[in-house]
């Protein structure tokens, strides 16, 4: 039926342009509140600013289990790499295990048949570990690392730091905060390409 085909084409176009329709395409049961709509708008602007080389910065500070990582660390990288497959992403968390969990979820999104009806971006068949993977036929890719770990030799258009501090006890430690700041300034920030963006997602512990 022509109408059904036209509606499907329109949904695909909308999912390419807007993050929330993309999320709901991959997960039709996703229920978005006003805060999730607001996060999606900010992430859309962040993506555009990265593409334009405007060096954007975005911090999402919300309580645990509020849905920030689902949008910002799983769905957003998949959506952004769909639009810009030559971009590189480095994603860091308080340990490498959590960072690789985010990486695996982004890969799952890229391999979803619903994703593949929207974007041409595909995983490289020979370079797809949870620690690091590449985009087939493009220069982009994804690296997962623990905060404080080495990412020497890597570069990125987007630096994601999701849950750099594990809990309130760590947040209350001046030593932990100082080490985190030193790592950011001496290691993480130096990996950012000119005009690249930094996004921090965490609970506002301190």
PDB file of N, CA, C and O in Angstrom, residues 25-88:
ATOM      1  N   UNK A  25      12.068   4.204  17.661  1.00  0.00           N
ATOM      2  CA  UNK A  25      12.044   3.231  16.569  1.00  0.00           C
ATOM      3  C   UNK A  25      12.710   1.936  17.006  1.00  0.00           C
ATOM      4  O   UNK A  25      12.207   0.839  16.749  1.00  0.00           O
ATOM      5  N   UNK A  26      13.869   2.059  17.677  1.00  0.00           N
ATOM      6  CA  UNK A  26      14.572   0.869  18.132  1.00  0.00           C
ATOM      7  C   UNK A  26      13.889   0.226  19.337  1.00  0.00           C
ATOM      8  O   UNK A  26      13.996  -0.975  19.549  1.00  0.00           O
ATOM      9  N   UNK A  27      13.208   1.052  20.132  1.00  0.00           N
ATOM     10  CA  UNK A  27      12.522   0.545  21.319  1.00  0.00           C
ATOM     11  C   UNK A  27      11.131   1.174  21.394  1.00  0.00           C
ATOM     12  O   UNK A  27      10.942   2.202  22.042  1.00  0.00           O
ATOM     13  N   UNK A  28      10.149   0.570  20.711  1.00  0.00           N
ATOM     14  CA  UNK A  28       8.804   1.155  20.657  1.00  0.00           C
ATOM     15  C   UNK A  28       8.146   1.326  22.023  1.00  0.00           C
ATOM     16  O   UNK A  28       7.222   2.124  22.178  1.00  0.00           O
ATOM     17  N   UNK A  29       8.629   0.598  23.022  1.00  0.00           N
ATOM     18  CA  UNK A  29       8.042   0.704  24.363  1.00  0.00           C
ATOM     19  C   UNK A  29       8.664   1.821  25.194  1.00  0.00           C
ATOM     20  O   UNK A  29       8.263   2.044  26.338  1.00  0.00           O
ATOM     21  N   UNK A  30       9.660   2.509  24.629  1.00  0.00           N
ATOM     22  CA  UNK A  30      10.325   3.581  25.375  1.00  0.00           C
ATOM     23  C   UNK A  30       9.339   4.717  25.657  1.00  0.00           C
ATOM     24  O   UNK A  30       8.719   5.257  24.748  1.00  0.00           O
ATOM     25  N   UNK A  31       9.207   5.051  26.926  1.00  0.00           N
ATOM     26  CA  UNK A  31       8.290   6.108  27.343  1.00  0.00           C
ATOM     27  C   UNK A  31       9.106   7.325  27.785  1.00  0.00           C
ATOM     28  O   UNK A  31       9.835   7.259  28.782  1.00  0.00           O
ATOM     29  N   UNK A  32       8.990   8.402  27.039  1.00  0.00           N
ATOM     30  CA  UNK A  32       9.797   9.594  27.303  1.00  0.00           C
ATOM     31  C   UNK A  32       9.005  10.634  28.080  1.00  0.00           C
ATOM     32  O   UNK A  32       7.868  10.952  27.721  1.00  0.00           O
ATOM     33  N   UNK A  33       9.601  11.136  29.148  1.00  0.00           N
ATOM     34  CA  UNK A  33       9.040  12.268  29.868  1.00  0.00           C
ATOM     35  C   UNK A  33       9.648  13.564  29.358  1.00  0.00           C
ATOM     36  O   UNK A  33      10.477  13.560  28.441  1.00  0.00           O
ATOM     37  N   UNK A  34       9.241  14.668  29.962  1.00  0.00           N
ATOM     38  CA  UNK A  34       9.749  15.966  29.489  1.00  0.00           C
ATOM     39  C   UNK A  34      11.260  16.056  29.603  1.00  0.00           C
ATOM     40  O   UNK A  34      11.922  16.661  28.743  1.00  0.00           O
ATOM     41  N   UNK A  35      11.839  15.431  30.648  1.00  0.00           N
ATOM     42  CA  UNK A  35      13.281  15.544  30.842  1.00  0.00           C
ATOM     43  C   UNK A  35      14.029  14.792  29.742  1.00  0.00           C
ATOM     44  O   UNK A  35      15.077  15.241  29.264  1.00  0.00           O
ATOM     45  N   UNK A  36      13.477  13.657  29.293  1.00  0.00           N
ATOM     46  CA  UNK A  36      14.128  12.900  28.226  1.00  0.00           C
ATOM     47  C   UNK A  36      14.025  13.639  26.895  1.00  0.00           C
ATOM     48  O   UNK A  36      14.969  13.608  26.090  1.00  0.00           O
ATOM     49  N   UNK A  37      12.904  14.303  26.677  1.00  0.00           N
ATOM     50  CA  UNK A  37      12.767  15.130  25.472  1.00  0.00           C
ATOM     51  C   UNK A  37      13.790  16.269  25.484  1.00  0.00           C
ATOM     52  O   UNK A  37      14.393  16.596  24.465  1.00  0.00           O
ATOM     53  N   UNK A  38      13.994  16.848  26.669  1.00  0.00           N
ATOM     54  CA  UNK A  38      14.962  17.939  26.800  1.00  0.00           C
ATOM     55  C   UNK A  38      16.386  17.433  26.567  1.00  0.00           C
ATOM     56  O   UNK A  38      17.180  18.081  25.869  1.00  0.00           O
ATOM     57  N   UNK A  39      16.714  16.270  27.129  1.00  0.00           N
ATOM     58  CA  UNK A  39      18.039  15.682  26.927  1.00  0.00           C
ATOM     59  C   UNK A  39      18.283  15.430  25.444  1.00  0.00           C
ATOM     60  O   UNK A  39      19.362  15.727  24.916  1.00  0.00           O
ATOM     61  N   UNK A  40      17.277  14.894  24.761  1.00  0.00           N
ATOM     62  CA  UNK A  40      17.429  14.607  23.333  1.00  0.00           C
ATOM     63  C   UNK A  40      17.685  15.878  22.532  1.00  0.00           C
ATOM     64  O   UNK A  40      18.529  15.885  21.616  1.00  0.00           O
ATOM     65  N   UNK A  41      17.001  16.935  22.851  1.00  0.00           N
ATOM     66  CA  UNK A  41      17.239  18.205  22.143  1.00  0.00           C
ATOM     67  C   UNK A  41      18.663  18.695  22.370  1.00  0.00           C
ATOM     68  O   UNK A  41      19.325  19.181  21.437  1.00  0.00           O
ATOM     69  N   UNK A  42      19.138  18.576  23.594  1.00  0.00           N
ATOM     70  CA  UNK A  42      20.509  19.015  23.892  1.00  0.00           C
ATOM     71  C   UNK A  42      21.542  18.138  23.179  1.00  0.00           C
ATOM     72  O   UNK A  42      22.575  18.631  22.703  1.00  0.00           O
ATOM     73  N   UNK A  43      21.270  16.840  23.123  1.00  0.00           N
ATOM     74  CA  UNK A  43      22.190  15.928  22.437  1.00  0.00           C
ATOM     75  C   UNK A  43      22.194  16.174  20.930  1.00  0.00           C
ATOM     76  O   UNK A  43      23.244  16.076  20.278  1.00  0.00           O
ATOM     77  N   UNK A  44      21.035  16.502  20.362  1.00  0.00           N
ATOM     78  CA  UNK A  44      20.974  16.843  18.939  1.00  0.00           C
ATOM     79  C   UNK A  44      21.830  18.067  18.640  1.00  0.00           C
ATOM     80  O   UNK A  44      22.576  18.103  17.649  1.00  0.00           O
ATOM     81  N   UNK A  45      21.744  19.071  19.493  1.00  0.00           N
ATOM     82  CA  UNK A  45      22.542  20.276  19.307  1.00  0.00           C
ATOM     83  C   UNK A  45      24.022  19.978  19.472  1.00  0.00           C
ATOM     84  O   UNK A  45      24.870  20.483  18.723  1.00  0.00           O
ATOM     85  N   UNK A  46      24.347  19.129  20.448  1.00  0.00           N
ATOM     86  CA  UNK A  46      25.729  18.720  20.679  1.00  0.00           C
ATOM     87  C   UNK A  46      26.289  18.032  19.431  1.00  0.00           C
ATOM     88  O   UNK A  46      27.400  18.332  18.986  1.00  0.00           O
ATOM     89  N   UNK A  47      25.515  17.119  18.852  1.00  0.00           N
ATOM     90  CA  UNK A  47      25.941  16.402  17.656  1.00  0.00           C
ATOM     91  C   UNK A  47      26.220  17.371  16.505  1.00  0.00           C
ATOM     92  O   UNK A  47      27.253  17.272  15.827  1.00  0.00           O
ATOM     93  N   UNK A  48      25.301  18.297  16.307  1.00  0.00           N
ATOM     94  CA  UNK A  48      25.472  19.275  15.232  1.00  0.00           C
ATOM     95  C   UNK A  48      26.701  20.141  15.465  1.00  0.00           C
ATOM     96  O   UNK A  48      27.466  20.429  14.534  1.00  0.00           O
ATOM     97  N   UNK A  49      26.915  20.542  16.715  1.00  0.00           N
ATOM     98  CA  UNK A  49      28.062  21.403  17.025  1.00  0.00           C
ATOM     99  C   UNK A  49      29.387  20.669  16.852  1.00  0.00           C
ATOM    100  O   UNK A  49      30.396  21.265  16.455  1.00  0.00           O
ATOM    101  N   UNK A  50      29.407  19.373  17.155  1.00  0.00           N
ATOM    102  CA  UNK A  50      30.611  18.579  16.902  1.00  0.00           C
ATOM    103  C   UNK A  50      30.898  18.552  15.402  1.00  0.00           C
ATOM    104  O   UNK A  50      32.033  18.751  14.969  1.00  0.00           O
ATOM    105  N   UNK A  51      29.856  18.299  14.618  1.00  0.00           N
ATOM    106  CA  UNK A  51      30.024  18.233  13.163  1.00  0.00           C
ATOM    107  C   UNK A  51      30.527  19.555  12.592  1.00  0.00           C
ATOM    108  O   UNK A  51      31.277  19.572  11.609  1.00  0.00           O
ATOM    109  N   UNK A  52      30.147  20.662  13.221  1.00  0.00           N
ATOM    110  CA  UNK A  52      30.564  21.987  12.757  1.00  0.00           C
ATOM    111  C   UNK A  52      31.883  22.439  13.389  1.00  0.00           C
ATOM    112  O   UNK A  52      32.353  23.534  13.111  1.00  0.00           O
ATOM    113  N   UNK A  53      32.463  21.590  14.240  1.00  0.00           N
ATOM    114  CA  UNK A  53      33.741  21.920  14.867  1.00  0.00           C
ATOM    115  C   UNK A  53      33.673  23.037  15.878  1.00  0.00           C
ATOM    116  O   UNK A  53      34.626  23.812  16.046  1.00  0.00           O
ATOM    117  N   UNK A  54      32.564  23.113  16.628  1.00  0.00           N
ATOM    118  CA  UNK A  54      32.365  24.204  17.577  1.00  0.00           C
ATOM    119  C   UNK A  54      32.837  23.903  18.997  1.00  0.00           C
ATOM    120  O   UNK A  54      32.595  24.693  19.911  1.00  0.00           O
ATOM    121  N   UNK A  55      33.480  22.760  19.213  1.00  0.00           N
ATOM    122  CA  UNK A  55      33.993  22.381  20.539  1.00  0.00           C
ATOM    123  C   UNK A  55      32.923  22.427  21.634  1.00  0.00           C
ATOM    124  O   UNK A  55      33.110  23.066  22.669  1.00  0.00           O
ATOM    125  N   UNK A  56      31.778  21.758  21.439  1.00  0.00           N
ATOM    126  CA  UNK A  56      30.722  21.841  22.451  1.00  0.00           C
ATOM    127  C   UNK A  56      31.078  21.098  23.734  1.00  0.00           C
ATOM    128  O   UNK A  56      31.887  20.164  23.729  1.00  0.00           O
ATOM    129  N   UNK A  57      30.450  21.525  24.818  1.00  0.00           N
ATOM    130  CA  UNK A  57      30.571  20.868  26.124  1.00  0.00           C
ATOM    131  C   UNK A  57      29.160  20.672  26.671  1.00  0.00           C
ATOM    132  O   UNK A  57      28.352  21.599  26.665  1.00  0.00           O
ATOM    133  N   UNK A  58      28.885  19.471  27.169  1.00  0.00           N
ATOM    134  CA  UNK A  58      27.559  19.183  27.710  1.00  0.00           C
ATOM    135  C   UNK A  58      27.699  18.299  28.935  1.00  0.00           C
ATOM    136  O   UNK A  58      28.344  17.250  28.886  1.00  0.00           O
ATOM    137  N   UNK A  59      27.109  18.733  30.044  1.00  0.00           N
ATOM    138  CA  UNK A  59      27.092  17.938  31.275  1.00  0.00           C
ATOM    139  C   UNK A  59      25.646  17.595  31.622  1.00  0.00           C
ATOM    140  O   UNK A  59      24.796  18.484  31.694  1.00  0.00           O
ATOM    141  N   UNK A  60      25.369  16.305  31.828  1.00  0.00           N
ATOM    142  CA  UNK A  60      24.057  15.832  32.250  1.00  0.00           C
ATOM    143  C   UNK A  60      24.200  15.292  33.674  1.00  0.00           C
ATOM    144  O   UNK A  60      24.778  14.223  33.877  1.00  0.00           O
ATOM    145  N   UNK A  61      23.692  16.042  34.627  1.00  0.00           N
ATOM    146  CA  UNK A  61      23.827  15.681  36.040  1.00  0.00           C
ATOM    147  C   UNK A  61      22.448  15.310  36.571  1.00  0.00           C
ATOM    148  O   UNK A  61      21.602  16.178  36.782  1.00  0.00           O
ATOM    149  N   UNK A  62      22.226  14.011  36.773  1.00  0.00           N
ATOM    150  CA  UNK A  62      20.915  13.513  37.175  1.00  0.00           C
ATOM    151  C   UNK A  62      21.083  12.355  38.150  1.00  0.00           C
ATOM    152  O   UNK A  62      22.134  11.726  38.200  1.00  0.00           O
ATOM    153  N   UNK A  63      20.038  12.035  38.915  1.00  0.00           N
ATOM    154  CA  UNK A  63      20.115  10.912  39.861  1.00  0.00           C
ATOM    155  C   UNK A  63      20.272   9.583  39.136  1.00  0.00           C
ATOM    156  O   UNK A  63      19.995   9.474  37.931  1.00  0.00           O
ATOM    157  N   UNK A  64      20.697   8.538  39.863  1.00  0.00           N
ATOM    158  CA  UNK A  64      20.774   7.201  39.262  1.00  0.00           C
ATOM    159  C   UNK A  64      19.407   6.740  38.762  1.00  0.00           C
ATOM    160  O   UNK A  64      18.373   7.128  39.299  1.00  0.00           O
ATOM    161  N   UNK A  65      19.426   5.925  37.728  1.00  0.00           N
ATOM    162  CA  UNK A  65      18.229   5.293  37.168  1.00  0.00           C
ATOM    163  C   UNK A  65      17.232   6.297  36.590  1.00  0.00           C
ATOM    164  O   UNK A  65      16.036   6.030  36.530  1.00  0.00           O
ATOM    165  N   UNK A  66      17.740   7.431  36.149  1.00  0.00           N
ATOM    166  CA  UNK A  66      16.861   8.446  35.561  1.00  0.00           C
ATOM    167  C   UNK A  66      16.807   8.363  34.045  1.00  0.00           C
ATOM    168  O   UNK A  66      16.126   9.152  33.400  1.00  0.00           O
ATOM    169  N   UNK A  67      17.553   7.426  33.461  1.00  0.00           N
ATOM    170  CA  UNK A  67      17.514   7.233  32.023  1.00  0.00           C
ATOM    171  C   UNK A  67      18.540   8.007  31.232  1.00  0.00           C
ATOM    172  O   UNK A  67      18.508   8.008  30.000  1.00  0.00           O
ATOM    173  N   UNK A  68      19.475   8.656  31.928  1.00  0.00           N
ATOM    174  CA  UNK A  68      20.434   9.492  31.207  1.00  0.00           C
ATOM    175  C   UNK A  68      21.418   8.667  30.377  1.00  0.00           C
ATOM    176  O   UNK A  68      21.755   9.039  29.252  1.00  0.00           O
ATOM    177  N   UNK A  69      21.894   7.539  30.923  1.00  0.00           N
ATOM    178  CA  UNK A  69      22.869   6.731  30.187  1.00  0.00           C
ATOM    179  C   UNK A  69      22.239   6.007  29.005  1.00  0.00           C
ATOM    180  O   UNK A  69      22.884   5.808  27.977  1.00  0.00           O
ATOM    181  N   UNK A  70      20.989   5.592  29.125  1.00  0.00           N
ATOM    182  CA  UNK A  70      20.304   4.930  28.013  1.00  0.00           C
ATOM    183  C   UNK A  70      20.276   5.849  26.791  1.00  0.00           C
ATOM    184  O   UNK A  70      20.561   5.421  25.663  1.00  0.00           O
ATOM    185  N   UNK A  71      19.963   7.115  27.022  1.00  0.00           N
ATOM    186  CA  UNK A  71      19.929   8.073  25.913  1.00  0.00           C
ATOM    187  C   UNK A  71      21.327   8.499  25.489  1.00  0.00           C
ATOM    188  O   UNK A  71      21.671   8.456  24.304  1.00  0.00           O
ATOM    189  N   UNK A  72      22.135   8.897  26.451  1.00  0.00           N
ATOM    190  CA  UNK A  72      23.392   9.574  26.123  1.00  0.00           C
ATOM    191  C   UNK A  72      24.541   8.632  25.797  1.00  0.00           C
ATOM    192  O   UNK A  72      25.404   8.964  24.988  1.00  0.00           O
ATOM    193  N   UNK A  73      24.567   7.442  26.415  1.00  0.00           N
ATOM    194  CA  UNK A  73      25.716   6.552  26.230  1.00  0.00           C
ATOM    195  C   UNK A  73      25.414   5.327  25.381  1.00  0.00           C
ATOM    196  O   UNK A  73      26.338   4.640  24.948  1.00  0.00           O
ATOM    197  N   UNK A  74      24.139   5.019  25.148  1.00  0.00           N
ATOM    198  CA  UNK A  74      23.813   3.900  24.265  1.00  0.00           C
ATOM    199  C   UNK A  74      23.245   4.384  22.933  1.00  0.00           C
ATOM    200  O   UNK A  74      23.793   4.109  21.876  1.00  0.00           O
ATOM    201  N   UNK A  75      22.147   5.107  23.007  1.00  0.00           N
ATOM    202  CA  UNK A  75      21.466   5.495  21.782  1.00  0.00           C
ATOM    203  C   UNK A  75      22.171   6.629  21.034  1.00  0.00           C
ATOM    204  O   UNK A  75      22.279   6.602  19.802  1.00  0.00           O
ATOM    205  N   UNK A  76      22.650   7.631  21.761  1.00  0.00           N
ATOM    206  CA  UNK A  76      23.251   8.770  21.076  1.00  0.00           C
ATOM    207  C   UNK A  76      24.474   8.404  20.242  1.00  0.00           C
ATOM    208  O   UNK A  76      24.569   8.831  19.071  1.00  0.00           O
ATOM    209  N   UNK A  77      25.460   7.636  20.777  1.00  0.00           N
ATOM    210  CA  UNK A  77      26.615   7.313  19.921  1.00  0.00           C
ATOM    211  C   UNK A  77      26.209   6.566  18.649  1.00  0.00           C
ATOM    212  O   UNK A  77      26.776   6.811  17.580  1.00  0.00           O
ATOM    213  N   UNK A  78      25.232   5.655  18.763  1.00  0.00           N
ATOM    214  CA  UNK A  78      24.782   4.918  17.575  1.00  0.00           C
ATOM    215  C   UNK A  78      24.155   5.871  16.559  1.00  0.00           C
ATOM    216  O   UNK A  78      24.415   5.773  15.354  1.00  0.00           O
ATOM    217  N   UNK A  79      23.341   6.789  17.042  1.00  0.00           N
ATOM    218  CA  UNK A  79      22.687   7.762  16.161  1.00  0.00           C
ATOM    219  C   UNK A  79      23.709   8.705  15.530  1.00  0.00           C
ATOM    220  O   UNK A  79      23.675   8.953  14.315  1.00  0.00           O
ATOM    221  N   UNK A  80      24.628   9.208  16.330  1.00  0.00           N
ATOM    222  CA  UNK A  80      25.636  10.149  15.816  1.00  0.00           C
ATOM    223  C   UNK A  80      26.529   9.465  14.778  1.00  0.00           C
ATOM    224  O   UNK A  80      26.830  10.061  13.733  1.00  0.00           O
ATOM    225  N   UNK A  81      26.961   8.234  15.049  1.00  0.00           N
ATOM    226  CA  UNK A  81      27.812   7.523  14.093  1.00  0.00           C
ATOM    227  C   UNK A  81      27.035   7.144  12.836  1.00  0.00           C
ATOM    228  O   UNK A  81      27.626   6.965  11.774  1.00  0.00           O
ATOM    229  N   UNK A  82      25.721   7.021  12.952  1.00  0.00           N
ATOM    230  CA  UNK A  82      24.909   6.818  11.759  1.00  0.00           C
ATOM    231  C   UNK A  82      24.998   8.021  10.830  1.00  0.00           C
ATOM    232  O   UNK A  82      25.082   7.880   9.607  1.00  0.00           O
ATOM    233  N   UNK A  83      24.995   9.202  11.418  1.00  0.00           N
ATOM    234  CA  UNK A  83      25.066  10.434  10.638  1.00  0.00           C
ATOM    235  C   UNK A  83      26.499  10.766  10.219  1.00  0.00           C
ATOM    236  O   UNK A  83      26.726  11.309   9.134  1.00  0.00           O
ATOM    237  N   UNK A  84      27.454  10.450  11.076  1.00  0.00           N
ATOM    238  CA  UNK A  84      28.856  10.833  10.841  1.00  0.00           C
ATOM    239  C   UNK A  84      29.762   9.620  11.052  1.00  0.00           C
ATOM    240  O   UNK A  84      30.470   9.523  12.068  1.00  0.00           O
ATOM    241  N   UNK A  85      29.772   8.683  10.112  1.00  0.00           N
ATOM    242  CA  UNK A  85      30.532   7.441  10.298  1.00  0.00           C
ATOM    243  C   UNK A  85      32.044   7.624  10.326  1.00  0.00           C
ATOM    244  O   UNK A  85      32.764   6.694  10.709  1.00  0.00           O
ATOM    245  N   UNK A  86      32.542   8.783   9.942  1.00  0.00           N
ATOM    246  CA  UNK A  86      33.981   9.040  10.012  1.00  0.00           C
ATOM    247  C   UNK A  86      34.414   9.575  11.380  1.00  0.00           C
ATOM    248  O   UNK A  86      35.608   9.786  11.606  1.00  0.00           O
ATOM    249  N   UNK A  87      33.473   9.805  12.271  1.00  0.00           N
ATOM    250  CA  UNK A  87      33.825  10.328  13.586  1.00  0.00           C
ATOM    251  C   UNK A  87      34.277   9.216  14.523  1.00  0.00           C
ATOM    252  O   UNK A  87      33.819   8.078  14.433  1.00  0.00           O
ATOM    253  N   UNK A  88      35.158   9.585  15.446  1.00  0.00           N
ATOM    254  CA  UNK A  88      35.671   8.646  16.454  1.00  0.00           C
ATOM    255  C   UNK A  88      35.145   9.051  17.827  1.00  0.00           C
ATOM    256  O   UNK A  88      35.075  10.235  18.148  1.00  0.00           O
TER     257      UNK A  88
END
